[in-house]
PDB file of C-alpha atoms in Angstrom:
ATOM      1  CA  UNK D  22     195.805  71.489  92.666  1.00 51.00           C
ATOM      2  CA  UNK D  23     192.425  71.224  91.119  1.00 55.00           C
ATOM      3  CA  UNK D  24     192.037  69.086  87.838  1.00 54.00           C
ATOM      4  CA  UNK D  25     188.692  69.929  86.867  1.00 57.00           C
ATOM      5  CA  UNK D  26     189.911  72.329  83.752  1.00 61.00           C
ATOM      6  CA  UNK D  27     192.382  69.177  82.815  1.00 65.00           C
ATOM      7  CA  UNK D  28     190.051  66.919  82.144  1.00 65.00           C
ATOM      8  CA  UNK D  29     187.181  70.044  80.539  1.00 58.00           C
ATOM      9  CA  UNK D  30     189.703  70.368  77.663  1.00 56.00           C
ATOM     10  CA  UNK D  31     189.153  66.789  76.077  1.00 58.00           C
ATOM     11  CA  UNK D  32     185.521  67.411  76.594  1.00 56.00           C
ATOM     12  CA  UNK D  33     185.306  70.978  74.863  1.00 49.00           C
ATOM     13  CA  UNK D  34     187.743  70.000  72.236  1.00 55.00           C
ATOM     14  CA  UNK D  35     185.346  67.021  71.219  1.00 52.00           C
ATOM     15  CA  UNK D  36     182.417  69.629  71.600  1.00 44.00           C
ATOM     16  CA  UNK D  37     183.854  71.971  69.217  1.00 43.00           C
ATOM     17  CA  UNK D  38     185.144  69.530  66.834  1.00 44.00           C
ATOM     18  CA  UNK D  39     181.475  67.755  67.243  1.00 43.00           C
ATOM     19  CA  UNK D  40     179.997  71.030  66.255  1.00 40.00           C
ATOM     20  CA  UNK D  41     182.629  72.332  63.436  1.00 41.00           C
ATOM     21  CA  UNK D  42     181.368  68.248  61.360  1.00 38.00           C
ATOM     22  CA  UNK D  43     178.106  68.964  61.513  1.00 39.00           C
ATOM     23  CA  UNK D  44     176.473  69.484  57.602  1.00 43.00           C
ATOM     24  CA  UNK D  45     175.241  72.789  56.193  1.00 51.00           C
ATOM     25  CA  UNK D  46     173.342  73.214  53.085  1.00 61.00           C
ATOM     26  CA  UNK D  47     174.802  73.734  50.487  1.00 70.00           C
ATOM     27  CA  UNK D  48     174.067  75.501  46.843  1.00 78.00           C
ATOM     28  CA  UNK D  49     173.080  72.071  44.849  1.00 88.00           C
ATOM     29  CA  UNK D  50     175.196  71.161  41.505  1.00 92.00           C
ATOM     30  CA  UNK D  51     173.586  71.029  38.122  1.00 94.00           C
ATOM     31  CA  UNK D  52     171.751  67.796  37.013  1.00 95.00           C
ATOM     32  CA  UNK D  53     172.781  65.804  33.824  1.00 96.00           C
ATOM     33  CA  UNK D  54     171.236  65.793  31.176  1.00 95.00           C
ATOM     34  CA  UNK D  55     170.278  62.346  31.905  1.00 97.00           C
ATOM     35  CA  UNK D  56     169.195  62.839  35.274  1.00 97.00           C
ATOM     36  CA  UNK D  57     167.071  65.917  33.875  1.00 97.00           C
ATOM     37  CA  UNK D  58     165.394  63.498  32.008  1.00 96.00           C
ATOM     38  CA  UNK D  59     165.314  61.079  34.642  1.00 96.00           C
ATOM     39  CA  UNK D  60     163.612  63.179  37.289  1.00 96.00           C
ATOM     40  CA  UNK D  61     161.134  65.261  35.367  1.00 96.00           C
ATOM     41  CA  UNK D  62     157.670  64.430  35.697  1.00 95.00           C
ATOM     42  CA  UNK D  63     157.569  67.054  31.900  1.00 96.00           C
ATOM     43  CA  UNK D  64     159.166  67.738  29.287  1.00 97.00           C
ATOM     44  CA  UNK D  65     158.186  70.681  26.925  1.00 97.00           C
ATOM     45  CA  UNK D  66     159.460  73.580  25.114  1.00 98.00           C
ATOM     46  CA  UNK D  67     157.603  76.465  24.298  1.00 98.00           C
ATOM     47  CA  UNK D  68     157.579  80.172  23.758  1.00 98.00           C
ATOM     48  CA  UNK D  69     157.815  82.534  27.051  1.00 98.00           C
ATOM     49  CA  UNK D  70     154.670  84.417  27.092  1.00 98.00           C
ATOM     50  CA  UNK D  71     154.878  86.334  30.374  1.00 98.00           C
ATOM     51  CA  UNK D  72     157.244  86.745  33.503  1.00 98.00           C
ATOM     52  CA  UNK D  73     156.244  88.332  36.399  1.00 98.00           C
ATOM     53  CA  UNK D  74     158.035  88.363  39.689  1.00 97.00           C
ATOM     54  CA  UNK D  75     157.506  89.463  43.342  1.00 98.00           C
ATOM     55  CA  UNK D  76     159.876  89.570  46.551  1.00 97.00           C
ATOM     56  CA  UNK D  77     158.353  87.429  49.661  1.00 95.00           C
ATOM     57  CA  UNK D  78     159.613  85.923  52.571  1.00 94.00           C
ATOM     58  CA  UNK D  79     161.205  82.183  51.889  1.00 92.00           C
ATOM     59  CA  UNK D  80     159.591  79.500  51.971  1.00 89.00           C
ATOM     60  CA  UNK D  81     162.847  77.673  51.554  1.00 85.00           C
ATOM     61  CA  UNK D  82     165.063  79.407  53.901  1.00 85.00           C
ATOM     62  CA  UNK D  83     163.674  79.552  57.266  1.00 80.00           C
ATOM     63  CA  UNK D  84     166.641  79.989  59.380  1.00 79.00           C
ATOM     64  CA  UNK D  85     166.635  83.049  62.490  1.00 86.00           C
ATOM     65  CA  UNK D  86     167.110  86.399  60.516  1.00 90.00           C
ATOM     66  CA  UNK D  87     165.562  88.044  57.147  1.00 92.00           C
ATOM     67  CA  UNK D  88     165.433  85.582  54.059  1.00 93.00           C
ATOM     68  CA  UNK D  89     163.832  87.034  51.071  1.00 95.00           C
ATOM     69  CA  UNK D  90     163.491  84.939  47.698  1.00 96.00           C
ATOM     70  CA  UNK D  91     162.184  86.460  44.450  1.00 97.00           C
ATOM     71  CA  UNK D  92     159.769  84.075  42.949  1.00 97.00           C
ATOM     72  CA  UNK D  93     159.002  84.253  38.989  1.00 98.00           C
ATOM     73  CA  UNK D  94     155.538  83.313  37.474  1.00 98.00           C
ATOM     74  CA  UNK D  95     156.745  82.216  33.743  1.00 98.00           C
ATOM     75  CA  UNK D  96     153.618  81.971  31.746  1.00 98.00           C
ATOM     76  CA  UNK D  97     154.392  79.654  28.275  1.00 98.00           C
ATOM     77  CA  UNK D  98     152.737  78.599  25.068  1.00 98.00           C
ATOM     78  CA  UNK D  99     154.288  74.780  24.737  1.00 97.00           C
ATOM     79  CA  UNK D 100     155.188  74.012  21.294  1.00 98.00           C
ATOM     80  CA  UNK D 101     156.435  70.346  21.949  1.00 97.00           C
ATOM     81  CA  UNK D 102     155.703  67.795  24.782  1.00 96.00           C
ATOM     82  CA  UNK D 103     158.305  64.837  25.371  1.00 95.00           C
ATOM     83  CA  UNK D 104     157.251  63.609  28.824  1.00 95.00           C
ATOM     84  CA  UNK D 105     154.058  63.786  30.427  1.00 88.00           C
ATOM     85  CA  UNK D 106     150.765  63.102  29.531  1.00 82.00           C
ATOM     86  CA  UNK D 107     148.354  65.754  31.082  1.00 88.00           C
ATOM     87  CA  UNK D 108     150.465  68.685  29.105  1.00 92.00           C
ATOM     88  CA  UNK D 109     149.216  68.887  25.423  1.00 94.00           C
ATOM     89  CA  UNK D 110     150.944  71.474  22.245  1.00 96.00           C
ATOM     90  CA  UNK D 111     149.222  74.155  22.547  1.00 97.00           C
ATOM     91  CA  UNK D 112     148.660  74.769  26.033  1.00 95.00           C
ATOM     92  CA  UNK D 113     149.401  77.425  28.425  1.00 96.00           C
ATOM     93  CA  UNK D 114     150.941  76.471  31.674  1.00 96.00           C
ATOM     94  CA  UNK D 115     152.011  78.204  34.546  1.00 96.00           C
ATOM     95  CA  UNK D 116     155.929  77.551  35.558  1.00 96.00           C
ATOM     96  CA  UNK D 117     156.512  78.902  39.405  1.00 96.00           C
ATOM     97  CA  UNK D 118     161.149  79.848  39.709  1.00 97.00           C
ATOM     98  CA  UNK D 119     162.923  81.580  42.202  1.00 96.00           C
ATOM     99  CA  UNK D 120     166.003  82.497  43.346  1.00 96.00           C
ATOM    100  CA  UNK D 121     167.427  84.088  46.722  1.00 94.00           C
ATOM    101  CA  UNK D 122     167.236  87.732  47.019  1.00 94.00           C
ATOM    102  CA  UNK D 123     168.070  88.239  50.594  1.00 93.00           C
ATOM    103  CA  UNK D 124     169.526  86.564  53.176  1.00 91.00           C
ATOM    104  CA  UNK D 125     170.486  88.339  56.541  1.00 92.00           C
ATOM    105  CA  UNK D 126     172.630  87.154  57.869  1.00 90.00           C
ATOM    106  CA  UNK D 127     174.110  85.440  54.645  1.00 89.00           C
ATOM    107  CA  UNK D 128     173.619  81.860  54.645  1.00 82.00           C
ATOM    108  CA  UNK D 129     174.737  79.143  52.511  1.00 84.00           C
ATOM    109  CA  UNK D 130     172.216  77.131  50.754  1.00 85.00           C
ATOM    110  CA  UNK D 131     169.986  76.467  47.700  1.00 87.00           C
ATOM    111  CA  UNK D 132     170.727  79.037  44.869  1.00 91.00           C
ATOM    112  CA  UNK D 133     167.060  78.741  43.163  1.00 92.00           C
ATOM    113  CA  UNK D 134     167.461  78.546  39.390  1.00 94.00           C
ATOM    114  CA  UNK D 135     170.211  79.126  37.200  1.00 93.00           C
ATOM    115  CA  UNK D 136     167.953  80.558  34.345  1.00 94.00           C
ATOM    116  CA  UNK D 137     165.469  83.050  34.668  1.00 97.00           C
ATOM    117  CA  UNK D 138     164.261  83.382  30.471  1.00 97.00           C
ATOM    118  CA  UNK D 139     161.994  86.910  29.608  1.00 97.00           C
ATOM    119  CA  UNK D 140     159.249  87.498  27.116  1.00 97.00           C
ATOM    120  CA  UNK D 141     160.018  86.143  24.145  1.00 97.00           C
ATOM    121  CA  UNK D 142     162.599  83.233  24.707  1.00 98.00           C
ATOM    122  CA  UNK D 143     162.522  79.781  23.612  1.00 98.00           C
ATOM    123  CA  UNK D 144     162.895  77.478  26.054  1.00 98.00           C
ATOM    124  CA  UNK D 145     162.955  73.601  27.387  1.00 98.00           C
ATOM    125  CA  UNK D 146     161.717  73.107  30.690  1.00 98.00           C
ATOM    126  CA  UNK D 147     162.234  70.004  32.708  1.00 98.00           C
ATOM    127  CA  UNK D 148     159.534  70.060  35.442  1.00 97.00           C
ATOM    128  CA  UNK D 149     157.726  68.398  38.397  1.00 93.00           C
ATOM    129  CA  UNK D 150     154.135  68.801  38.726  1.00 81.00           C
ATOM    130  CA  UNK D 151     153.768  70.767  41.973  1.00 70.00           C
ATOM    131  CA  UNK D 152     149.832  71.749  42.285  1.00 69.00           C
ATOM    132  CA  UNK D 153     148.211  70.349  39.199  1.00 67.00           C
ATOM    133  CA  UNK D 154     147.813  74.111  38.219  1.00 75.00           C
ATOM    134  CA  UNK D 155     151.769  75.355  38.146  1.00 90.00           C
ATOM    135  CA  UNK D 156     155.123  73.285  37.400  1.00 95.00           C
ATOM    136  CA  UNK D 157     158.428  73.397  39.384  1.00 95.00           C
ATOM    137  CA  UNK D 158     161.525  73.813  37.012  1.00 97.00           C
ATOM    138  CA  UNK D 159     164.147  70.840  38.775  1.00 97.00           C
ATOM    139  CA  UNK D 160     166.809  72.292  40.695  1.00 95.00           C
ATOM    140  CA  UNK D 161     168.984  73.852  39.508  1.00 96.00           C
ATOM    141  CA  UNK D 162     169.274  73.720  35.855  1.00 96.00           C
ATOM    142  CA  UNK D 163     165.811  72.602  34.896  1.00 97.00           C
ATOM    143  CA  UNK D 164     165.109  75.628  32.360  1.00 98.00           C
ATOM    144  CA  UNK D 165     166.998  76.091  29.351  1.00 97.00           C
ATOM    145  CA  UNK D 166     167.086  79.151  27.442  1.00 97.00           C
ATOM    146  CA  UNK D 167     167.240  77.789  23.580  1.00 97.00           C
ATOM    147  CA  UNK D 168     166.855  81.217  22.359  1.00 96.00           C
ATOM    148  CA  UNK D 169     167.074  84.400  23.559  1.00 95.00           C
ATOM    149  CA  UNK D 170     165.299  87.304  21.982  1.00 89.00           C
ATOM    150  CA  UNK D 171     166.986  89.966  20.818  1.00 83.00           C
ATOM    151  CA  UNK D 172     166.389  93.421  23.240  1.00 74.00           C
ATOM    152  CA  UNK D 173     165.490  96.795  22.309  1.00 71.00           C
ATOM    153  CA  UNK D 174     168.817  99.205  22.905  1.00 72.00           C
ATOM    154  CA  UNK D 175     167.419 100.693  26.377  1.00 63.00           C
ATOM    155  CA  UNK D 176     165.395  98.165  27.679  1.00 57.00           C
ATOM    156  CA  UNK D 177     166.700  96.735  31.196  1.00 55.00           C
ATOM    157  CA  UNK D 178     168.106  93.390  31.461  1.00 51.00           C
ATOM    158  CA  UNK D 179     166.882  91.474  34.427  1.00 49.00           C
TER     159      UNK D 179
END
């Protein structure tokens, strides 16, 4: 009697239990607001002057099938600056968000950002200088929406 298969079971079962441990991303939890404050590179409120978005391929996601994000451009007036120097009241910077639109086949992994604020909202934005022209909100939770403003009866809610 052959004992080759005998002694493949050991070997498969270590295999498959070998590739069942291995890590997969995951959808990261929101910071404190300590670490916020920790990690930003900026701190500023402001007034939401403009959001624009557009569906592209990931740049985060770059795993075999069809990964989509939506990326937001969030234009804002800053009204107050509590961390970093080259951002002054007054200003008009350039805040770059996203979040996953599609992913085929699904996949788990980053979430983008929690809050996406509209035209009109006050919000606190702890960032990370990313180009010297546009700001990163930190993942996840690094926009707060202070204040929302109110919405004309018939106007779509993103």
């Amino acid at each position: 009697m052959n004992s080759t298969p005998k002694r493949l079971v050991p070997i498969l079962i270590g295999l498959l239990f070998t590739l069942g441990t291995t890590s997969a991303p995951a959808a990261k939890a929101p910071l404190s607001p300590e670490k916020l404050k920790e990690s930003s590179s900026h701190i500023v409120s402001g007034k939401v002057l403009e959001v624009e978005s557009k569906v592209q391929k990931s740049d985060i996601e770059r795993g075999i099938g069809i990964q989509r994000d939506e990326v937001f451009t969030i234009k804002v007036l800053v009204k107050t600056v509590s961390k970093g120097g080259t951002v002054k009241v007054g200003d008009e910077i350039e805040i770059v968000a996203w979040r996953p639109r599609t992913r085929i086949p699904p996949t788990a992994g980053l979430q983008g950002h929690d809050s996406i604020p509209k035209e009109g909202d006050i919000v606190k934005l702890f960032l990370e200088d990313s180009d010297g022209k546009s700001f990163e909100p930190l993942l996840p939770n690094g926009i707060v929406i202070e204040k929302e403003v109110a919405r004309k009866p018939g106007k779509a809610i993103r």
